[in-house]
Amino acid sequence: MSQARQLTFSIFRYDPQDPNDKPQMVRYVITETPGMTVFIALNQLRDTQDPSLQFDFVCRAGICGSCAMVINGKPTLACRTLTANLPTAEIRLMPLPGFELIGDLSVNTGKFMRELAERLQLWLQPNDTDMDIHRIEAPMAPEEAAKLYELERCVECGVCVSACATKQMRDTFVGAVGLMKIARFELDSRDSRSSEDFYHVIGNQDGVFGCMTLLGCQDACPKDLPHMQQIAYLRRKMAISVTNL
Amino acid sequence: MKIIYTDSLVVGAGLAGLRVAIASKERGLDTIVLSLIPAKRSHSVAAQGGMQASLANTVSGMGDNEDVHFQDTVKGSDWGCDQQVARMFTHCAPKAVRELAHWGVPWSRVTEGDREVIVNAQKVTLTEAKEAHGLINARDFGGTQKWRTCYTADGTGHSLLYAVDNRAISMGIPVHERMEALKIIHDGKRCHGVIARCLITGEIRAYVAKSTTIATGGYGRIYEVSTNAIICEGIGQALALETGVATLGNMEAVQFHPTAIVPVGILTTEGCRGDGGVLRDKDGHRFMPDYEPDKKELASRDVVSRRMTEHMRKGKGVDSPYGPHLWLDITLLGQKHIDTNLREVKEICQHFLGIDPVTDWIPVRPTQHYSMGGIRTKANGESPQLSGLFSVGEAACWDMHGFNRLGGNSLAEAVVGGMIIGQYVADYCQQTTLSIDTQLIEDFGQQIEVEINQLIDGNGTEKAITLKQEMQKIMMDYVGIFRNGTQLEQAVNELSELLKRSRNIGLTCKKRHANPELVDALRVRRMLKVALTVASGAHARTESRGAHSREDFPERNDKDWLNRTLSSWPNDVALTPKLTYEAIDVMSMELPPGYRGYGTNNAIAHPDTQKRQQQIEQVLAGLTEPNDRHAKQAALMPYELPEQFMPANQRLFDNVDVKGEQAK
């Protein structure tokens, strides 16, 4: 058996609450173990080398979307990145750009997502307001339910936002996450909002017409969501609805 | 110290906590939720397979109703649950599913006509009724008589949490993220809120409220390997325990899920077996039918986990660098099914194991998964000892699970419990006023300040992480699936020693704001107390019931142990909890203790069991309408619910069978 690799992690360190601190890259060396993920490596570093290192993990199973960071230049989920799959033993970790930095690799995606949800009203607004929970539910086409679930798999990790060139130039751009969610509610037959209603929210430079279609979102999305198709669909929908206005 | 006042304070922004917050807000109460993390990242999101509710839309669910769900839940609990609570729950589960559809959950729906499924490793054709087309579907899960588990592919928890959090956002309910509750403010009789620390700025705040609801999930992370998210560290239980007044119930009742992947312990849903997957040993042999010829892979979780462990002890496990494991084989389900209904499982296999479950077997092993125990509450969700303190979901011992929870009953408890207890919380807030001496708030705040100062400025030499790892190893080695007196005693002694050492923790990182080492130090002391309630409860309980399995006491002993363990923490210097017991009254049971249907029936009967059986027969014989199941139930065990949840649940077959006509 070959000897275990020595991995060198170059990690972005900065504490924005410490007025004397300056951003820097710090190098750490650890021995790779079988099945090691960036989650395992970072915890090992914190437990054995530097207890002040900040990062966010919750489910550590690729489900909760907490741990997105930039690994060797690419934004992705750290918990399911196996070190063995990285090309070299030199690994660079940076916090996700486009979000408020809490410290080191920890960013405030939660605040961003909540504000986005409030701004775009990302919740179901049902047609039928008098719900009777004691009676048989309204039927839904099985295919529609399946399609909705496909669009709903977004975990709000923020990867699409950090991979988006439009977002870098236009801070108010809703990003692929916002558009995907609008597409999800637009598709839902239970939602009372019309295309015109959605047009008022995303029919502008901050919405579908701002997207430069570079599609970093689709390339980087850890859930393989169909961003390209949905953005194109929404654009067409919005273009048609504006002619009806 | 900043003091924030509110009516309804909720600690924990998972499904149960958010559902209580929504109920409070709907009743016009000021509501604040505290959470370690953004709400949508809570551990509820990781629930894959689904939620049980007796809708009976699918052909394999026909004939299902609250009665059948109740029986399954009580048997599953090994008669350890509170049967009135189980009734409240099973009655409201269909309502919760329908409400969630209204809030946006894209439940998988029934397609009329034939479909091919795998049952007992055979292809079977099911024919769904025309009338059921488009209604909410259900899959099979362990320990149930009917297909009852409603689902959205294998991302049910995700869909539910997103819908419920979206609902909370739409109502403007504030979630104070990255805010950790560290102490309950109380005067020995009433709870007044919590002292919390901001994980970003380090600010200490008091949240003062009429009601405080702890919904912080389970305590799986006191174990070295767990399917739980890393934040499930039992801090909510510790908050209650450290009051010295409130009690924790059945902390020794810890569930091990049969199929977590090896070595990292990430869950693959019970839906894998529910949909037809099988377990195999190192010879490729499907061994579960040898042990449980009737339910096979779909026996209750505690049973399957024990059988797997037994089989591995016979040398039938597959050797690996991480110890023996078994195989979960879902290849027989086919690519299409896996790609649509088990796609999270597929992703997990690809990313963490580098295999494709369409063609490869999955290495699995029983792993800590769920905490049946928790903060003891009455049926209304309130602590019996501390007024104004409520608890809900996995954090609580409301006690619908007893000593073993059925798959699909945890997501269900989170939303159904939240729905019911949310009303009781709102009632409490409307009926009480806030009355508190601000000196009391300052005193509790001071306790946390002192604790933090001592950690940062003190001369402690112990490392929090070392203590945590030692604790986790003790729990793994001595308080696992099979337990015995010698090892449990050792666990209690060693954990007490760690607790003593935890008073001497020192930090290398001296920051008062965002400081992961400080967070660990504050938590590990609290976790150790929780771990001690688990180990002590397990040591004292000299019987086997549900997931609590004693090699030295293999029989279920209703005569001496048909009760609930209550733990409380005597004082600051104590190194073990105080245990007391709350009897479970056989004479008020709707379903008196009986045989669960697994292995040999070795239970030692309770003297009241036969008496209650006879009484039930008499009551039923005296009914004027012997075929009315609702009347039967009401005669045997009346229970209460908030008024708006009392109406009966409508079902498709009620229309078809009872009225003799088809549903529209």
mmCIF file with all atom_site columns, N, CA and C in Angstrom, chain B residues 242-268:
data_model
loop_
_atom_site.group_PDB
_atom_site.id
_atom_site.type_symbol
_atom_site.label_atom_id
_atom_site.label_alt_id
_atom_site.label_comp_id
_atom_site.label_asym_id
_atom_site.label_entity_id
_atom_site.label_seq_id
_atom_site.pdbx_PDB_ins_code
_atom_site.Cartn_x
_atom_site.Cartn_y
_atom_site.Cartn_z
_atom_site.occupancy
_atom_site.B_iso_or_equiv
_atom_site.pdbx_formal_charge
_atom_site.auth_seq_id
_atom_site.auth_comp_id
_atom_site.auth_asym_id
_atom_site.auth_atom_id
_atom_site.pdbx_PDB_model_num
ATOM 1  N N  . GLU B 1 242 ? -30.738 21.433 33.768 1.00 0.00 ? 242 GLU B N  1
ATOM 2  C CA . GLU B 1 242 ? -29.985 22.326 34.650 1.00 0.00 ? 242 GLU B CA 1
ATOM 3  C C  . GLU B 1 242 ? -30.870 23.247 35.496 1.00 0.00 ? 242 GLU B C  1
ATOM 4  N N  . THR B 1 243 ? -32.171 23.266 35.217 1.00 0.00 ? 243 THR B N  1
ATOM 5  C CA . THR B 1 243 ? -33.044 24.029 36.119 1.00 0.00 ? 243 THR B CA 1
ATOM 6  C C  . THR B 1 243 ? -33.104 23.348 37.484 1.00 0.00 ? 243 THR B C  1
ATOM 7  N N  . GLY B 1 244 ? -32.816 22.031 37.492 1.00 0.00 ? 244 GLY B N  1
ATOM 8  C CA . GLY B 1 244 ? -32.906 21.285 38.745 1.00 0.00 ? 244 GLY B CA 1
ATOM 9  C C  . GLY B 1 244 ? -34.352 20.980 39.127 1.00 0.00 ? 244 GLY B C  1
ATOM 10 N N  . VAL B 1 245 ? -35.271 21.490 38.330 1.00 0.00 ? 245 VAL B N  1
ATOM 11 C CA . VAL B 1 245 ? -36.701 21.339 38.634 1.00 0.00 ? 245 VAL B CA 1
ATOM 12 C C  . VAL B 1 245 ? -37.374 20.477 37.561 1.00 0.00 ? 245 VAL B C  1
ATOM 13 N N  . ALA B 1 246 ? -37.237 20.893 36.319 1.00 0.00 ? 246 ALA B N  1
ATOM 14 C CA . ALA B 1 246 ? -37.843 20.155 35.212 1.00 0.00 ? 246 ALA B CA 1
ATOM 15 C C  . ALA B 1 246 ? -37.194 18.775 35.089 1.00 0.00 ? 246 ALA B C  1
ATOM 16 N N  . THR B 1 247 ? -37.955 17.834 34.552 1.00 0.00 ? 247 THR B N  1
ATOM 17 C CA . THR B 1 247 ? -37.431 16.473 34.425 1.00 0.00 ? 247 THR B CA 1
ATOM 18 C C  . THR B 1 247 ? -37.307 16.070 32.951 1.00 0.00 ? 247 THR B C  1
ATOM 19 N N  . LEU B 1 248 ? -36.427 15.106 32.716 1.00 0.00 ? 248 LEU B N  1
ATOM 20 C CA . LEU B 1 248 ? -36.304 14.489 31.392 1.00 0.00 ? 248 LEU B CA 1
ATOM 21 C C  . LEU B 1 248 ? -36.909 13.093 31.494 1.00 0.00 ? 248 LEU B C  1
ATOM 22 N N  . GLY B 1 249 ? -37.589 12.662 30.437 1.00 0.00 ? 249 GLY B N  1
ATOM 23 C CA . GLY B 1 249 ? -38.246 11.361 30.454 1.00 0.00 ? 249 GLY B CA 1
ATOM 24 C C  . GLY B 1 249 ? -37.539 10.347 29.578 1.00 0.00 ? 249 GLY B C  1
ATOM 25 N N  . ASN B 1 250 ? -37.419 9.110  30.069 1.00 0.00 ? 250 ASN B N  1
ATOM 26 C CA . ASN B 1 250 ? -36.927 7.965  29.278 1.00 0.00 ? 250 ASN B CA 1
ATOM 27 C C  . ASN B 1 250 ? -35.671 8.252  28.464 1.00 0.00 ? 250 ASN B C  1
ATOM 28 N N  . MET B 1 251 ? -34.689 8.889  29.093 1.00 0.00 ? 251 MET B N  1
ATOM 29 C CA . MET B 1 251 ? -33.497 9.261  28.327 1.00 0.00 ? 251 MET B CA 1
ATOM 30 C C  . MET B 1 251 ? -32.746 8.047  27.787 1.00 0.00 ? 251 MET B C  1
ATOM 31 N N  . GLU B 1 252 ? -32.911 6.890  28.441 1.00 0.00 ? 252 GLU B N  1
ATOM 32 C CA . GLU B 1 252 ? -32.225 5.679  27.965 1.00 0.00 ? 252 GLU B CA 1
ATOM 33 C C  . GLU B 1 252 ? -32.822 5.124  26.672 1.00 0.00 ? 252 GLU B C  1
ATOM 34 N N  . ALA B 1 253 ? -33.979 5.662  26.262 1.00 0.00 ? 253 ALA B N  1
ATOM 35 C CA . ALA B 1 253 ? -34.626 5.155  25.044 1.00 0.00 ? 253 ALA B CA 1
ATOM 36 C C  . ALA B 1 253 ? -34.004 5.828  23.823 1.00 0.00 ? 253 ALA B C  1
ATOM 37 N N  . VAL B 1 254 ? -33.027 5.161  23.231 1.00 0.00 ? 254 VAL B N  1
ATOM 38 C CA . VAL B 1 254 ? -32.254 5.696  22.112 1.00 0.00 ? 254 VAL B CA 1
ATOM 39 C C  . VAL B 1 254 ? -32.386 4.740  20.933 1.00 0.00 ? 254 VAL B C  1
ATOM 40 N N  . GLN B 1 255 ? -32.759 5.276  19.797 1.00 0.00 ? 255 GLN B N  1
ATOM 41 C CA . GLN B 1 255 ? -32.962 4.408  18.638 1.00 0.00 ? 255 GLN B CA 1
ATOM 42 C C  . GLN B 1 255 ? -31.727 4.306  17.747 1.00 0.00 ? 255 GLN B C  1
ATOM 43 N N  . PHE B 1 256 ? -31.474 3.084  17.285 1.00 0.00 ? 256 PHE B N  1
ATOM 44 C CA . PHE B 1 256 ? -30.411 2.834  16.308 1.00 0.00 ? 256 PHE B CA 1
ATOM 45 C C  . PHE B 1 256 ? -31.079 2.475  14.987 1.00 0.00 ? 256 PHE B C  1
ATOM 46 N N  . HIS B 1 257 ? -30.766 3.247  13.956 1.00 0.00 ? 257 HIS B N  1
ATOM 47 C CA . HIS B 1 257 ? -31.370 2.994  12.639 1.00 0.00 ? 257 HIS B CA 1
ATOM 48 C C  . HIS B 1 257 ? -30.588 1.886  11.952 1.00 0.00 ? 257 HIS B C  1
ATOM 49 N N  . PRO B 1 258 ? -31.296 0.941  11.310 1.00 0.00 ? 258 PRO B N  1
ATOM 50 C CA . PRO B 1 258 ? -30.581 -0.191 10.709 1.00 0.00 ? 258 PRO B CA 1
ATOM 51 C C  . PRO B 1 258 ? -29.615 0.182  9.582  1.00 0.00 ? 258 PRO B C  1
ATOM 52 N N  . THR B 1 259 ? -29.924 1.226  8.820  1.00 0.00 ? 259 THR B N  1
ATOM 53 C CA . THR B 1 259 ? -29.142 1.401  7.590  1.00 0.00 ? 259 THR B CA 1
ATOM 54 C C  . THR B 1 259 ? -28.493 2.774  7.446  1.00 0.00 ? 259 THR B C  1
ATOM 55 N N  . ALA B 1 260 ? -27.437 3.007  8.209  1.00 0.00 ? 260 ALA B N  1
ATOM 56 C CA . ALA B 1 260 ? -26.593 4.178  7.953  1.00 0.00 ? 260 ALA B CA 1
ATOM 57 C C  . ALA B 1 260 ? -25.352 3.669  7.237  1.00 0.00 ? 260 ALA B C  1
ATOM 58 N N  . ILE B 1 261 ? -24.790 4.487  6.351  1.00 0.00 ? 261 ILE B N  1
ATOM 59 C CA . ILE B 1 261 ? -23.654 4.014  5.561  1.00 0.00 ? 261 ILE B CA 1
ATOM 60 C C  . ILE B 1 261 ? -22.381 3.978  6.421  1.00 0.00 ? 261 ILE B C  1
ATOM 61 N N  . VAL B 1 262 ? -21.502 3.080  6.054  1.00 0.00 ? 262 VAL B N  1
ATOM 62 C CA . VAL B 1 262 ? -20.245 2.863  6.781  1.00 0.00 ? 262 VAL B CA 1
ATOM 63 C C  . VAL B 1 262 ? -19.108 3.477  5.957  1.00 0.00 ? 262 VAL B C  1
ATOM 64 N N  . PRO B 1 263 ? -18.218 4.285  6.583  1.00 0.00 ? 263 PRO B N  1
ATOM 65 C CA . PRO B 1 263 ? -18.100 4.538  8.013  1.00 0.00 ? 263 PRO B CA 1
ATOM 66 C C  . PRO B 1 263 ? -18.781 5.808  8.515  1.00 0.00 ? 263 PRO B C  1
ATOM 67 N N  . VAL B 1 264 ? -19.216 6.715  7.637  1.00 0.00 ? 264 VAL B N  1
ATOM 68 C CA . VAL B 1 264 ? -19.545 8.063  8.120  1.00 0.00 ? 264 VAL B CA 1
ATOM 69 C C  . VAL B 1 264 ? -20.888 8.182  8.827  1.00 0.00 ? 264 VAL B C  1
ATOM 70 N N  . GLY B 1 265 ? -21.729 7.150  8.733  1.00 0.00 ? 265 GLY B N  1
ATOM 71 C CA . GLY B 1 265 ? -22.965 7.168  9.515  1.00 0.00 ? 265 GLY B CA 1
ATOM 72 C C  . GLY B 1 265 ? -24.079 8.026  8.930  1.00 0.00 ? 265 GLY B C  1
ATOM 73 N N  . ILE B 1 266 ? -23.993 8.338  7.636  1.00 0.00 ? 266 ILE B N  1
ATOM 74 C CA . ILE B 1 266 ? -25.091 9.093  7.018  1.00 0.00 ? 266 ILE B CA 1
ATOM 75 C C  . ILE B 1 266 ? -26.229 8.125  6.720  1.00 0.00 ? 266 ILE B C  1
ATOM 76 N N  . LEU B 1 267 ? -27.449 8.616  6.936  1.00 0.00 ? 267 LEU B N  1
ATOM 77 C CA . LEU B 1 267 ? -28.619 7.756  6.819  1.00 0.00 ? 267 LEU B CA 1
ATOM 78 C C  . LEU B 1 267 ? -28.960 7.423  5.369  1.00 0.00 ? 267 LEU B C  1
ATOM 79 N N  . THR B 1 268 ? -29.388 6.162  5.150  1.00 0.00 ? 268 THR B N  1
ATOM 80 C CA . THR B 1 268 ? -30.162 5.871  3.941  1.00 0.00 ? 268 THR B CA 1
ATOM 81 C C  . THR B 1 268 ? -31.548 5.490  4.435  1.00 0.00 ? 268 THR B C  1
#
